PDB file of C-alpha atoms (C1' of nucleotides) in Angstrom:
ATOM      1  CA  MET A   9      13.066 -26.951 -22.982  1.00 94.00           C
ATOM      2  CA  LEU A  10      12.298 -28.343 -19.678  1.00 96.00           C
ATOM      3  CA  ARG A  11      15.337 -31.078 -19.599  1.00 96.00           C
ATOM      4  CA  GLN A  12      17.586 -27.742 -20.134  1.00 95.00           C
ATOM      5  CA  ALA A  13      15.422 -25.948 -17.173  1.00 95.00           C
ATOM      6  CA  GLY A  14      16.026 -28.898 -15.525  1.00 94.00           C
ATOM      7  CA  VAL A  15      13.710 -30.505 -13.774  1.00 96.00           C
ATOM      8  CA  LYS A  16      11.237 -33.232 -14.190  1.00 97.00           C
ATOM      9  CA  VAL A  17      10.022 -33.768 -17.529  1.00 98.00           C
ATOM     10  CA  THR A  18       6.342 -35.398 -16.973  1.00 97.00           C
ATOM     11  CA  GLN A  19       3.220 -36.001 -19.383  1.00 96.00           C
ATOM     12  CA  PRO A  20       1.086 -32.827 -17.616  1.00 97.00           C
ATOM     13  CA  ARG A  21       4.513 -30.089 -18.564  1.00 98.00           C
ATOM     14  CA  LEU A  22       4.407 -31.661 -21.748  1.00 98.00           C
ATOM     15  CA  ARG A  23       1.193 -31.240 -22.971  1.00 98.00           C
ATOM     16  CA  VAL A  24       0.711 -27.812 -20.845  1.00 98.00           C
ATOM     17  CA  LEU A  25       3.702 -26.653 -22.806  1.00 98.00           C
ATOM     18  CA  SER A  26       2.161 -27.759 -25.785  1.00 96.00           C
ATOM     19  CA  CYS A  27      -0.297 -26.356 -25.267  1.00 97.00           C
ATOM     20  CA  LEU A  28       1.819 -22.354 -24.491  1.00 97.00           C
ATOM     21  CA  LEU A  29       3.609 -22.999 -28.054  1.00 96.00           C
ATOM     22  CA  GLU A  30       0.365 -23.153 -29.763  1.00 94.00           C
ATOM     23  CA  ALA A  31      -1.513 -20.257 -28.689  1.00 93.00           C
ATOM     24  CA  GLN A  32      -1.293 -16.837 -30.168  1.00 84.00           C
ATOM     25  CA  ALA A  33      -1.813 -14.650 -26.828  1.00 88.00           C
ATOM     26  CA  ALA A  34      -1.680 -15.196 -22.805  1.00 94.00           C
ATOM     27  CA  LEU A  35      -3.745 -17.834 -21.377  1.00 96.00           C
ATOM     28  CA  SER A  36      -5.530 -17.936 -18.404  1.00 97.00           C
ATOM     29  CA  HIS A  37      -5.660 -20.816 -15.868  1.00 98.00           C
ATOM     30  CA  ALA A  38      -9.349 -21.317 -16.810  1.00 97.00           C
ATOM     31  CA  GLU A  39      -8.773 -21.099 -20.787  1.00 96.00           C
ATOM     32  CA  ILE A  40      -5.703 -24.111 -20.592  1.00 97.00           C
ATOM     33  CA  GLU A  41      -8.057 -26.178 -18.406  1.00 97.00           C
ATOM     34  CA  SER A  42     -10.782 -26.288 -21.278  1.00 95.00           C
ATOM     35  CA  TRP A  43      -7.734 -26.551 -23.866  1.00 95.00           C
ATOM     36  CA  LEU A  44      -6.483 -29.628 -22.497  1.00 96.00           C
ATOM     37  CA  SER A  45      -9.813 -31.252 -21.413  1.00 93.00           C
ATOM     38  CA  ALA A  46     -10.804 -31.602 -24.994  1.00 91.00           C
ATOM     39  CA  GLU A  47      -7.653 -33.719 -26.093  1.00 90.00           C
ATOM     40  CA  ASP A  48      -7.270 -37.236 -25.955  1.00 86.00           C
ATOM     41  CA  ALA A  49      -5.457 -37.974 -22.735  1.00 86.00           C
ATOM     42  CA  GLY A  50      -7.906 -36.584 -20.570  1.00 88.00           C
ATOM     43  CA  GLU A  51      -8.649 -33.603 -17.753  1.00 92.00           C
ATOM     44  CA  LEU A  52      -6.075 -32.251 -15.710  1.00 96.00           C
ATOM     45  CA  ASP A  53      -6.302 -31.712 -12.296  1.00 97.00           C
ATOM     46  CA  ARG A  54      -6.670 -27.493 -11.786  1.00 97.00           C
ATOM     47  CA  VAL A  55      -3.940 -28.092  -9.046  1.00 98.00           C
ATOM     48  CA  THR A  56      -1.813 -29.858 -11.074  1.00 98.00           C
ATOM     49  CA  LEU A  57      -1.856 -27.059 -13.731  1.00 98.00           C
ATOM     50  CA  TYR A  58      -1.729 -24.619 -11.354  1.00 98.00           C
ATOM     51  CA  ARG A  59       1.451 -26.535  -9.852  1.00 98.00           C
ATOM     52  CA  VAL A  60       2.156 -27.096 -13.482  1.00 98.00           C
ATOM     53  CA  LEU A  61       2.347 -23.333 -14.319  1.00 98.00           C
ATOM     54  CA  ASP A  62       4.225 -22.221 -10.806  1.00 97.00           C
ATOM     55  CA  SER A  63       6.441 -24.702 -11.847  1.00 98.00           C
ATOM     56  CA  LEU A  64       7.078 -23.230 -15.565  1.00 98.00           C
ATOM     57  CA  VAL A  65       7.377 -19.824 -14.694  1.00 96.00           C
ATOM     58  CA  GLY A  66       9.524 -20.275 -11.971  1.00 95.00           C
ATOM     59  CA  CYS A  67      12.363 -22.344 -14.255  1.00 96.00           C
ATOM     60  CA  GLY A  68      12.395 -19.658 -16.452  1.00 95.00           C
ATOM     61  CA  ILE A  69      10.037 -20.920 -19.135  1.00 97.00           C
ATOM     62  CA  ALA A  70       7.125 -19.282 -18.948  1.00 97.00           C
ATOM     63  CA  SER A  71       6.151 -15.566 -17.186  1.00 95.00           C
ATOM     64  CA  ARG A  72       3.028 -14.619 -15.767  1.00 94.00           C
ATOM     65  CA  SER A  73       0.889 -11.548 -15.359  1.00 92.00           C
ATOM     66  CA  LEU A  74      -2.205 -10.087 -15.005  1.00 91.00           C
ATOM     67  CA  ASP A  75      -4.977  -9.241 -16.919  1.00 91.00           C
ATOM     68  CA  ALA A  76      -7.664  -6.723 -16.383  1.00 90.00           C
ATOM     69  CA  ARG A  77      -9.709  -8.201 -14.009  1.00 94.00           C
ATOM     70  CA  GLY A  78      -7.533  -9.251 -11.824  1.00 94.00           C
ATOM     71  CA  VAL A  79      -6.617 -12.923 -13.068  1.00 96.00           C
ATOM     72  CA  PHE A  80      -3.305 -14.142 -14.317  1.00 97.00           C
ATOM     73  CA  ARG A  81      -2.039 -15.722 -17.877  1.00 97.00           C
ATOM     74  CA  PHE A  82       0.270 -17.276 -18.847  1.00 97.00           C
ATOM     75  CA  MET A  83       2.536 -17.434 -21.827  1.00 96.00           C
ATOM     76  CA  LEU A  84       6.237 -18.562 -22.966  1.00 97.00           C
ATOM     77  CA  LYS A  85       9.403 -15.691 -22.378  1.00 94.00           C
ATOM     78  CA  SER A  86      10.376 -16.203 -25.806  1.00 92.00           C
ATOM     79  CA  MET A  87       7.188 -14.844 -27.174  1.00 92.00           C
ATOM     80  CA  GLN A  88       6.684 -12.406 -24.352  1.00 91.00           C
ATOM     81  CA  LEU A  89      10.010 -11.050 -25.363  1.00 89.00           C
ATOM     82  CA  ALA A  90       8.552 -10.690 -28.594  1.00 89.00           C
ATOM     83  CA  HIS A  91       5.304  -8.700 -27.363  1.00 91.00           C
ATOM     84  CA  ALA A  92       7.806  -6.429 -25.176  1.00 91.00           C
ATOM     85  CA  GLU A  93       7.760  -3.685 -28.023  1.00 92.00           C
ATOM     86  CA  HIS A  94       4.736  -2.487 -28.294  1.00 95.00           C
ATOM     87  CA  ALA A  95       1.256  -1.978 -26.313  1.00 96.00           C
ATOM     88  CA  HIS A  96      -1.490  -4.489 -25.022  1.00 94.00           C
ATOM     89  CA  PHE A  97      -5.142  -3.656 -24.801  1.00 94.00           C
ATOM     90  CA  HIS A  98      -6.367  -5.557 -21.914  1.00 92.00           C
ATOM     91  CA  CYS A  99     -10.458  -5.519 -22.066  1.00 90.00           C
ATOM     92  CA  GLN A 100     -12.073  -4.825 -18.423  1.00 86.00           C
ATOM     93  CA  ARG A 101     -15.408  -7.230 -19.774  1.00 86.00           C
ATOM     94  CA  CYS A 102     -13.798 -10.541 -20.990  1.00 86.00           C
ATOM     95  CA  GLY A 103     -10.201  -9.627 -19.757  1.00 85.00           C
ATOM     96  CA  ARG A 104      -9.012 -10.743 -23.273  1.00 87.00           C
ATOM     97  CA  VAL A 105      -5.265  -8.959 -24.098  1.00 87.00           C
ATOM     98  CA  PHE A 106      -4.814  -7.434 -27.958  1.00 91.00           C
ATOM     99  CA  CYS A 107      -2.079  -6.322 -29.504  1.00 92.00           C
ATOM    100  CA  VAL A 108      -1.731  -2.668 -30.400  1.00 95.00           C
ATOM    101  CA  ALA A 109       1.135  -2.701 -33.096  1.00 94.00           C
ATOM    102  CA  SER A 110       0.733   0.914 -33.499  1.00 94.00           C
ATOM    103  CA  MET A 111       1.301   2.224 -30.511  1.00 95.00           C
ATOM    104  CA  PRO A 112       5.556   1.196 -29.740  1.00 95.00           C
ATOM    105  CA  VAL A 113       6.902   1.353 -25.931  1.00 95.00           C
ATOM    106  CA  PRO A 114       8.627   3.909 -25.280  1.00 94.00           C
ATOM    107  CA  THR A 115      12.049   3.651 -24.241  1.00 93.00           C
ATOM    108  CA  PRO A 116      13.115   4.513 -20.801  1.00 91.00           C
ATOM    109  CA  SER A 117      14.372   7.736 -20.143  1.00 92.00           C
ATOM    110  CA  LEU A 118      15.355   7.355 -16.416  1.00 95.00           C
ATOM    111  CA  PRO A 119      16.855   9.005 -14.162  1.00 95.00           C
ATOM    112  CA  THR A 120      20.512   8.606 -13.143  1.00 95.00           C
ATOM    113  CA  GLY A 121      21.025   5.417 -10.659  1.00 94.00           C
ATOM    114  CA  PHE A 122      17.464   3.852 -11.926  1.00 94.00           C
ATOM    115  CA  VAL A 123      18.485   0.373 -13.893  1.00 92.00           C
ATOM    116  CA  GLY A 124      15.510  -0.013 -16.814  1.00 91.00           C
ATOM    117  CA  ILE A 125      14.742  -3.723 -17.163  1.00 86.00           C
ATOM    118  CA  SER A 126      10.996  -3.746 -19.089  1.00 87.00           C
ATOM    119  CA  VAL A 127       8.767  -1.144 -19.627  1.00 92.00           C
ATOM    120  CA  ALA A 128       5.029  -1.985 -20.508  1.00 92.00           C
ATOM    121  CA  LEU A 129       2.277   0.183 -21.772  1.00 95.00           C
ATOM    122  CA  GLU A 130      -0.834  -0.867 -20.837  1.00 94.00           C
ATOM    123  CA  ILE A 131      -4.194   0.013 -21.914  1.00 94.00           C
ATOM    124  CA  SER A 132      -7.837  -0.660 -20.292  1.00 91.00           C
ATOM    125  CA  GLY A 133     -11.047  -0.208 -21.557  1.00 91.00           C
ATOM    126  CA  LEU A 134     -13.607  -2.534 -23.635  1.00 89.00           C
ATOM    127  CA  CYS A 135     -12.868  -4.235 -26.516  1.00 90.00           C
ATOM    128  CA  PRO A 136     -15.085  -4.810 -29.850  1.00 91.00           C
ATOM    129  CA  PRO A 137     -17.317  -6.960 -28.553  1.00 87.00           C
ATOM    130  CA  CYS A 138     -17.996  -5.623 -25.020  1.00 85.00           C
ATOM    131  CA  ALA A 139     -18.033  -2.099 -26.435  1.00 79.00           C
TER     132      ALA A 139
ATOM    133  CA  MET B  20     -19.263  15.319  -4.083  1.00 94.00           C
ATOM    134  CA  LEU B  21     -22.053  13.078  -4.002  1.00 96.00           C
ATOM    135  CA  ARG B  22     -24.907  15.649  -4.701  1.00 95.00           C
ATOM    136  CA  GLN B  23     -22.300  16.620  -7.305  1.00 94.00           C
ATOM    137  CA  ALA B  24     -21.979  13.221  -8.982  1.00 95.00           C
ATOM    138  CA  GLY B  25     -25.736  12.883  -8.793  1.00 94.00           C
ATOM    139  CA  VAL B  26     -26.139  10.086  -6.304  1.00 96.00           C
ATOM    140  CA  LYS B  27     -27.831   9.568  -3.285  1.00 97.00           C
ATOM    141  CA  VAL B  28     -25.916  10.622  -0.230  1.00 97.00           C
ATOM    142  CA  THR B  29     -25.702   7.969   2.358  1.00 97.00           C
ATOM    143  CA  GLN B  30     -24.325   6.966   5.281  1.00 96.00           C
ATOM    144  CA  PRO B  31     -22.128   4.285   3.614  1.00 97.00           C
ATOM    145  CA  ARG B  32     -20.957   6.333   0.903  1.00 98.00           C
ATOM    146  CA  LEU B  33     -19.976   8.923   3.402  1.00 98.00           C
ATOM    147  CA  ARG B  34     -17.792   6.790   5.527  1.00 98.00           C
ATOM    148  CA  VAL B  35     -16.087   4.926   2.754  1.00 98.00           C
ATOM    149  CA  LEU B  36     -15.443   8.580   0.898  1.00 97.00           C
ATOM    150  CA  SER B  37     -13.639  10.164   4.459  1.00 96.00           C
ATOM    151  CA  CYS B  38     -11.400   7.284   4.048  1.00 97.00           C
ATOM    152  CA  LEU B  39     -10.247   7.756   0.995  1.00 97.00           C
ATOM    153  CA  LEU B  40      -9.947  11.405   1.455  1.00 96.00           C
ATOM    154  CA  GLU B  41      -7.704  10.470   4.444  1.00 94.00           C
ATOM    155  CA  ALA B  42      -5.918   7.443   2.355  1.00 92.00           C
ATOM    156  CA  GLN B  43      -2.271   7.929   1.419  1.00 84.00           C
ATOM    157  CA  ALA B  44      -2.046   5.264  -1.002  1.00 86.00           C
ATOM    158  CA  ALA B  45      -5.153   3.231  -3.475  1.00 91.00           C
ATOM    159  CA  LEU B  46      -6.803   0.943  -0.532  1.00 95.00           C
ATOM    160  CA  SER B  47      -8.155  -2.843  -1.220  1.00 96.00           C
ATOM    161  CA  HIS B  48     -11.511  -3.868  -0.316  1.00 98.00           C
ATOM    162  CA  ALA B  49     -10.770  -5.947   3.036  1.00 96.00           C
ATOM    163  CA  GLU B  50      -8.104  -2.752   3.902  1.00 96.00           C
ATOM    164  CA  ILE B  51     -11.482   0.094   3.815  1.00 97.00           C
ATOM    165  CA  GLU B  52     -13.543  -2.871   5.362  1.00 97.00           C
ATOM    166  CA  SER B  53     -11.549  -3.033   8.971  1.00 95.00           C
ATOM    167  CA  TRP B  54     -10.962   0.259   9.301  1.00 95.00           C
ATOM    168  CA  LEU B  55     -14.303   0.954   8.876  1.00 96.00           C
ATOM    169  CA  SER B  56     -15.211  -1.859  11.367  1.00 94.00           C
ATOM    170  CA  ALA B  57     -12.992  -0.024  13.741  1.00 91.00           C
ATOM    171  CA  GLU B  58     -15.399   2.973  13.638  1.00 90.00           C
ATOM    172  CA  ASP B  59     -17.730   3.653  16.139  1.00 86.00           C
ATOM    173  CA  ALA B  60     -20.113   3.545  13.985  1.00 86.00           C
ATOM    174  CA  GLY B  61     -19.600  -0.263  13.496  1.00 88.00           C
ATOM    175  CA  GLU B  62     -19.102  -2.488  10.558  1.00 92.00           C
ATOM    176  CA  LEU B  63     -20.706  -2.185   6.969  1.00 96.00           C
ATOM    177  CA  ASP B  64     -21.650  -5.105   5.298  1.00 97.00           C
ATOM    178  CA  ARG B  65     -19.351  -6.458   2.833  1.00 97.00           C
ATOM    179  CA  VAL B  66     -21.254  -6.724  -0.357  1.00 98.00           C
ATOM    180  CA  THR B  67     -22.647  -2.992   0.395  1.00 98.00           C
ATOM    181  CA  LEU B  68     -18.885  -2.296   0.541  1.00 98.00           C
ATOM    182  CA  TYR B  69     -18.579  -3.305  -2.528  1.00 98.00           C
ATOM    183  CA  ARG B  70     -21.390  -1.788  -4.514  1.00 98.00           C
ATOM    184  CA  VAL B  71     -20.591   1.560  -2.335  1.00 98.00           C
ATOM    185  CA  LEU B  72     -17.025   1.061  -4.139  1.00 98.00           C
ATOM    186  CA  ASP B  73     -19.118   0.531  -7.735  1.00 98.00           C
ATOM    187  CA  SER B  74     -21.439   3.461  -7.755  1.00 98.00           C
ATOM    188  CA  LEU B  75     -18.107   5.812  -6.749  1.00 98.00           C
ATOM    189  CA  VAL B  76     -16.711   3.788  -9.585  1.00 97.00           C
ATOM    190  CA  GLY B  77     -19.178   4.629 -11.813  1.00 96.00           C
ATOM    191  CA  CYS B  78     -20.206   8.279 -11.033  1.00 96.00           C
ATOM    192  CA  GLY B  79     -16.132   9.485 -11.407  1.00 95.00           C
ATOM    193  CA  ILE B  80     -15.526   9.964  -8.077  1.00 97.00           C
ATOM    194  CA  ALA B  81     -13.244   6.522  -7.940  1.00 97.00           C
ATOM    195  CA  SER B  82     -10.453   5.581  -9.548  1.00 95.00           C
ATOM    196  CA  ARG B  83     -10.237   1.392  -9.263  1.00 94.00           C
ATOM    197  CA  SER B  84      -7.089  -0.202 -10.081  1.00 91.00           C
ATOM    198  CA  LEU B  85      -5.021  -3.786 -10.279  1.00 89.00           C
ATOM    199  CA  ASP B  86      -2.531  -4.379  -7.528  1.00 85.00           C
ATOM    200  CA  ALA B  87       0.465  -6.747  -8.152  1.00 82.00           C
ATOM    201  CA  ARG B  88      -1.555  -9.749  -6.267  1.00 88.00           C
ATOM    202  CA  GLY B  89      -4.253  -9.235  -8.771  1.00 90.00           C
ATOM    203  CA  VAL B  90      -6.683  -7.326  -6.120  1.00 93.00           C
ATOM    204  CA  PHE B  91      -8.564  -4.042  -6.736  1.00 96.00           C
ATOM    205  CA  ARG B  92      -7.632  -1.148  -5.093  1.00 94.00           C
ATOM    206  CA  PHE B  93      -9.260   2.225  -4.982  1.00 97.00           C
ATOM    207  CA  MET B  94      -8.323   6.222  -4.562  1.00 96.00           C
ATOM    208  CA  LEU B  95      -9.885   8.921  -5.360  1.00 96.00           C
ATOM    209  CA  LYS B  96     -10.318  10.385  -9.133  1.00 95.00           C
ATOM    210  CA  SER B  97      -8.680  13.360  -8.330  1.00 92.00           C
ATOM    211  CA  MET B  98      -5.447  11.498  -6.703  1.00 91.00           C
ATOM    212  CA  GLN B  99      -5.427   9.112  -9.599  1.00 91.00           C
ATOM    213  CA  LEU B 100      -5.499  11.932 -11.841  1.00 90.00           C
ATOM    214  CA  ALA B 101      -2.452  13.128 -10.473  1.00 88.00           C
ATOM    215  CA  HIS B 102      -0.124  10.220 -11.415  1.00 90.00           C
ATOM    216  CA  ALA B 103      -2.189   9.037 -14.976  1.00 91.00           C
ATOM    217  CA  GLU B 104       0.120  11.039 -16.391  1.00 92.00           C
ATOM    218  CA  HIS B 105       3.702   9.899 -16.695  1.00 94.00           C
ATOM    219  CA  ALA B 106       4.992   7.135 -15.756  1.00 94.00           C
ATOM    220  CA  HIS B 107       5.774   4.410 -12.781  1.00 89.00           C
ATOM    221  CA  PHE B 108       8.575   2.732 -11.803  1.00 88.00           C
ATOM    222  CA  HIS B 109       8.504  -0.458  -9.665  1.00 82.00           C
ATOM    223  CA  CYS B 110      11.782  -1.850  -8.064  1.00 79.00           C
ATOM    224  CA  GLN B 111      11.945  -5.409  -7.993  1.00 72.00           C
ATOM    225  CA  ARG B 112      14.151  -6.221  -5.716  1.00 73.00           C
ATOM    226  CA  CYS B 113      12.661  -3.842  -2.776  1.00 73.00           C
ATOM    227  CA  GLY B 114       8.673  -3.439  -4.490  1.00 69.00           C
ATOM    228  CA  ARG B 115       8.569   0.358  -3.917  1.00 74.00           C
ATOM    229  CA  VAL B 116       7.134   2.269  -6.618  1.00 79.00           C
ATOM    230  CA  PHE B 117       8.713   5.856  -7.990  1.00 87.00           C
ATOM    231  CA  CYS B 118       6.868   8.347 -10.154  1.00 90.00           C
ATOM    232  CA  VAL B 119       9.139   8.924 -13.614  1.00 93.00           C
ATOM    233  CA  ALA B 120       8.279  12.709 -14.452  1.00 93.00           C
ATOM    234  CA  SER B 121      10.211  12.379 -17.407  1.00 93.00           C
ATOM    235  CA  MET B 122       8.448   9.672 -19.028  1.00 94.00           C
ATOM    236  CA  PRO B 123       4.642  10.585 -20.133  1.00 94.00           C
ATOM    237  CA  VAL B 124       2.457   8.233 -20.997  1.00 95.00           C
ATOM    238  CA  PRO B 125       1.366   8.539 -24.564  1.00 95.00           C
ATOM    239  CA  THR B 126      -1.646   9.502 -26.059  1.00 93.00           C
ATOM    240  CA  PRO B 127      -3.817   6.202 -27.321  1.00 92.00           C
ATOM    241  CA  SER B 128      -4.273   5.556 -30.854  1.00 93.00           C
ATOM    242  CA  LEU B 129      -6.601   2.247 -30.967  1.00 96.00           C
ATOM    243  CA  PRO B 130      -7.770   0.398 -33.900  1.00 95.00           C
ATOM    244  CA  THR B 131     -11.356   0.734 -34.571  1.00 95.00           C
ATOM    245  CA  GLY B 132     -13.863  -0.561 -32.431  1.00 94.00           C
ATOM    246  CA  PHE B 133     -11.781  -0.198 -29.305  1.00 94.00           C
ATOM    247  CA  VAL B 134     -12.496   1.820 -26.362  1.00 92.00           C
ATOM    248  CA  GLY B 135      -9.477   3.264 -24.532  1.00 92.00           C
ATOM    249  CA  ILE B 136     -10.398   4.009 -20.697  1.00 88.00           C
ATOM    250  CA  SER B 137      -7.024   4.085 -19.243  1.00 90.00           C
ATOM    251  CA  VAL B 138      -3.231   3.981 -20.283  1.00 94.00           C
ATOM    252  CA  ALA B 139      -0.575   3.165 -17.777  1.00 93.00           C
ATOM    253  CA  LEU B 140       3.612   2.781 -18.252  1.00 94.00           C
ATOM    254  CA  GLU B 141       5.156   1.072 -16.235  1.00 90.00           C
ATOM    255  CA  ILE B 142       8.555   0.368 -15.398  1.00 91.00           C
ATOM    256  CA  SER B 143      10.092  -2.745 -13.677  1.00 85.00           C
ATOM    257  CA  GLY B 144      14.324  -2.461 -13.243  1.00 86.00           C
ATOM    258  CA  LEU B 145      16.426  -1.524 -10.062  1.00 85.00           C
ATOM    259  CA  CYS B 146      16.030   1.730  -7.642  1.00 87.00           C
ATOM    260  CA  PRO B 147      19.462   3.593  -7.370  1.00 91.00           C
ATOM    261  CA  PRO B 148      19.905   2.059  -3.504  1.00 87.00           C
ATOM    262  CA  CYS B 149      19.184  -1.454  -4.654  1.00 84.00           C
ATOM    263  CA  ALA B 150      21.388  -1.943  -8.235  1.00 80.00           C
TER     264      ALA B 150
ATOM    265  C1'  DA C  20     -45.324  17.542   7.666  1.00 68.79           C
ATOM    266  C1'  DC C  21     -46.202  13.634   4.753  1.00 68.79           C
ATOM    267  C1'  DA C  22     -46.448   9.321   1.285  1.00 68.79           C
ATOM    268  C1'  DC C  23     -44.321   7.444  -2.046  1.00 68.79           C
ATOM    269  C1'  DC C  24     -40.613   5.251  -4.848  1.00 68.79           C
ATOM    270  C1'  DA C  25     -36.196   4.365  -6.975  1.00 68.79           C
ATOM    271  C1'  DG C  26     -31.931   3.060  -5.575  1.00 68.79           C
ATOM    272  C1'  DA C  27     -29.155   1.769  -1.576  1.00 68.79           C
ATOM    273  C1'  DT C  28     -28.536  -1.339   1.997  1.00 68.79           C
ATOM    274  C1'  DG C  29     -28.268  -5.825   4.674  1.00 68.79           C
ATOM    275  C1'  DC C  30     -28.211 -10.818   4.507  1.00 68.79           C
ATOM    276  C1'  DA C  31     -27.725 -15.449   2.674  1.00 68.79           C
ATOM    277  C1'  DA C  32     -26.140 -17.650  -1.460  1.00 68.79           C
ATOM    278  C1'  DC C  33     -22.973 -18.947  -5.372  1.00 68.79           C
ATOM    279  C1'  DA C  34     -19.304 -17.788  -8.569  1.00 68.79           C
ATOM    280  C1'  DT C  35     -14.446 -17.748  -9.579  1.00 68.79           C
ATOM    281  C1'  DT C  36      -9.600 -17.826  -8.807  1.00 68.79           C
ATOM    282  C1'  DG C  37      -5.963 -19.674  -5.823  1.00 68.79           C
ATOM    283  C1'  DT C  38      -3.351 -22.590  -2.240  1.00 68.79           C
ATOM    284  C1'  DT C  39      -2.473 -25.852   1.580  1.00 68.79           C
ATOM    285  C1'  DG C  40      -2.436 -31.475   3.619  1.00 68.79           C
ATOM    286  C1'  DC C  41      -1.517 -35.454   2.522  1.00 68.79           C
ATOM    287  C1'  DA C  42      -1.080 -39.932   0.315  1.00 68.79           C
ATOM    288  C1'  DT C  43      -0.116 -41.812  -3.682  1.00 68.79           C
ATOM    289  C1'  DC C  44       2.565 -42.370  -8.386  1.00 68.79           C
ATOM    290  C1'  DT C  45       6.504 -41.347 -11.518  1.00 68.79           C
ATOM    291  C1'  DG C  46      10.868 -40.125 -13.829  1.00 68.79           C
ATOM    292  C1'  DG C  47      15.470 -39.998 -13.435  1.00 68.79           C
ATOM    293  C1'  DT C  48      19.616 -41.820 -11.116  1.00 68.79           C
ATOM    294  C1'  DG C  49      23.075 -45.298  -8.900  1.00 68.79           C
TER     295       DG C  49
ATOM    296  C1'  DC D  15      16.081 -52.887 -10.894  1.00 68.79           C
ATOM    297  C1'  DA D  16      15.076 -50.238  -6.640  1.00 68.79           C
ATOM    298  C1'  DC D  17      15.081 -46.464  -4.771  1.00 68.79           C
ATOM    299  C1'  DC D  18      13.466 -41.190  -3.608  1.00 68.79           C
ATOM    300  C1'  DA D  19      12.815 -36.864  -4.408  1.00 68.79           C
ATOM    301  C1'  DG D  20       9.827 -34.175  -6.523  1.00 68.79           C
ATOM    302  C1'  DA D  21       5.269 -34.329  -9.089  1.00 68.79           C
ATOM    303  C1'  DT D  22       0.605 -35.846  -9.223  1.00 68.79           C
ATOM    304  C1'  DG D  23      -4.633 -36.599  -7.848  1.00 68.79           C
ATOM    305  C1'  DC D  24      -8.082 -35.605  -4.563  1.00 68.79           C
ATOM    306  C1'  DA D  25     -10.195 -33.515  -1.156  1.00 68.79           C
ATOM    307  C1'  DA D  26     -10.388 -29.496   1.703  1.00 68.79           C
ATOM    308  C1'  DC D  27     -10.076 -24.566   2.735  1.00 68.79           C
ATOM    309  C1'  DA D  28      -9.103 -19.633   1.236  1.00 68.79           C
ATOM    310  C1'  DA D  29      -9.350 -14.861  -0.729  1.00 68.79           C
ATOM    311  C1'  DT D  30     -11.779 -12.115  -3.667  1.00 68.79           C
ATOM    312  C1'  DG D  31     -15.976 -11.020  -6.176  1.00 68.79           C
ATOM    313  C1'  DT D  32     -21.016 -11.653  -8.050  1.00 68.79           C
ATOM    314  C1'  DT D  33     -26.225 -12.387  -7.564  1.00 68.79           C
ATOM    315  C1'  DG D  34     -31.094 -12.349  -5.931  1.00 68.79           C
ATOM    316  C1'  DC D  35     -34.488 -10.840  -3.312  1.00 68.79           C
ATOM    317  C1'  DA D  36     -36.677  -8.953   1.117  1.00 68.79           C
ATOM    318  C1'  DT D  37     -37.176  -4.832   3.922  1.00 68.79           C
ATOM    319  C1'  DC D  38     -35.263   0.343   4.128  1.00 68.79           C
ATOM    320  C1'  DT D  39     -34.554   5.650   3.131  1.00 68.79           C
ATOM    321  C1'  DG D  40     -32.741   9.552   1.173  1.00 68.79           C
ATOM    322  C1'  DG D  41     -34.810  12.963  -1.687  1.00 68.79           C
ATOM    323  C1'  DT D  42     -38.961  14.603  -4.499  1.00 68.79           C
ATOM    324  C1'  DG D  43     -43.746  15.806  -4.986  1.00 68.79           C
ATOM    325  C1'  DT D  44     -47.962  17.127  -2.533  1.00 68.79           C
TER     326       DT D  44
END
DNA sequence: ACACCAGATGCAACATTGTTGCATCTGGTG
DNA sequence: CACCAGATGCAACAATGTTGCATCTGGTGT
């Protein structure tokens, strides 16, 4: 993936990628950091992780979004596409994101001249543990 | 408004409220702070401003949302309600936001245990001039 | 008009998230 | 194998938001 995207294949990038590949949901910087620090390979520098994530987003491998607390979360672009069809629930307290399969994203009906590229249906509130 | 909401009527709250009443858009903490510091009455403590905003949101007078950078912005609930029922279109090129009256926000149908507080339908794309 | 007190304010210190500068290291290329 | 653009690691900084605590004040009962 990295080679295809035209960026250098480095240890940190491979580790972060494998993390995103395994993830079930969009991960925050802090979550990736603690996940990686549990590995044998040891910790990854905080700043390096920020820059690795920037580069993955920049070359189109990953996508960046905001959770309800205003924290950036990352997921593979390929996975993100699979989540474009239903709503997402953002917990205002813990920041976790849940898929709401029961709420499909409506097809855009835009005024003439507007070109829709993506639609997102975002619900804010409290998840069961936090409520 | 404050008395009706059942909270104490204090100087800081009145100053922040008048600020929000005049505002054309949702304001960030920093914007309100610099606006207030230009007044004759002098500066308002940073922390007090956070707590005033919390109390206004808590008693239902104001509402809190996130901008694209992950910064909280505040506006009067009365103004926000006028925008809660329809979708918003964000132009990826010029950044402008348009109301899409033709796309109503669906009523949430959440799994048991989840408490929904707000729903937003956000479309990204290109507006007529940019397309 | 006065005293009281829950809640609001102001200050200091801290926490979290994200960024910048710079010296060093390394993946890819010739 | 040597080179170098770009990646990494470290330190310091910046922006945003939170907590603890002493003091002050708006509202209420007297």
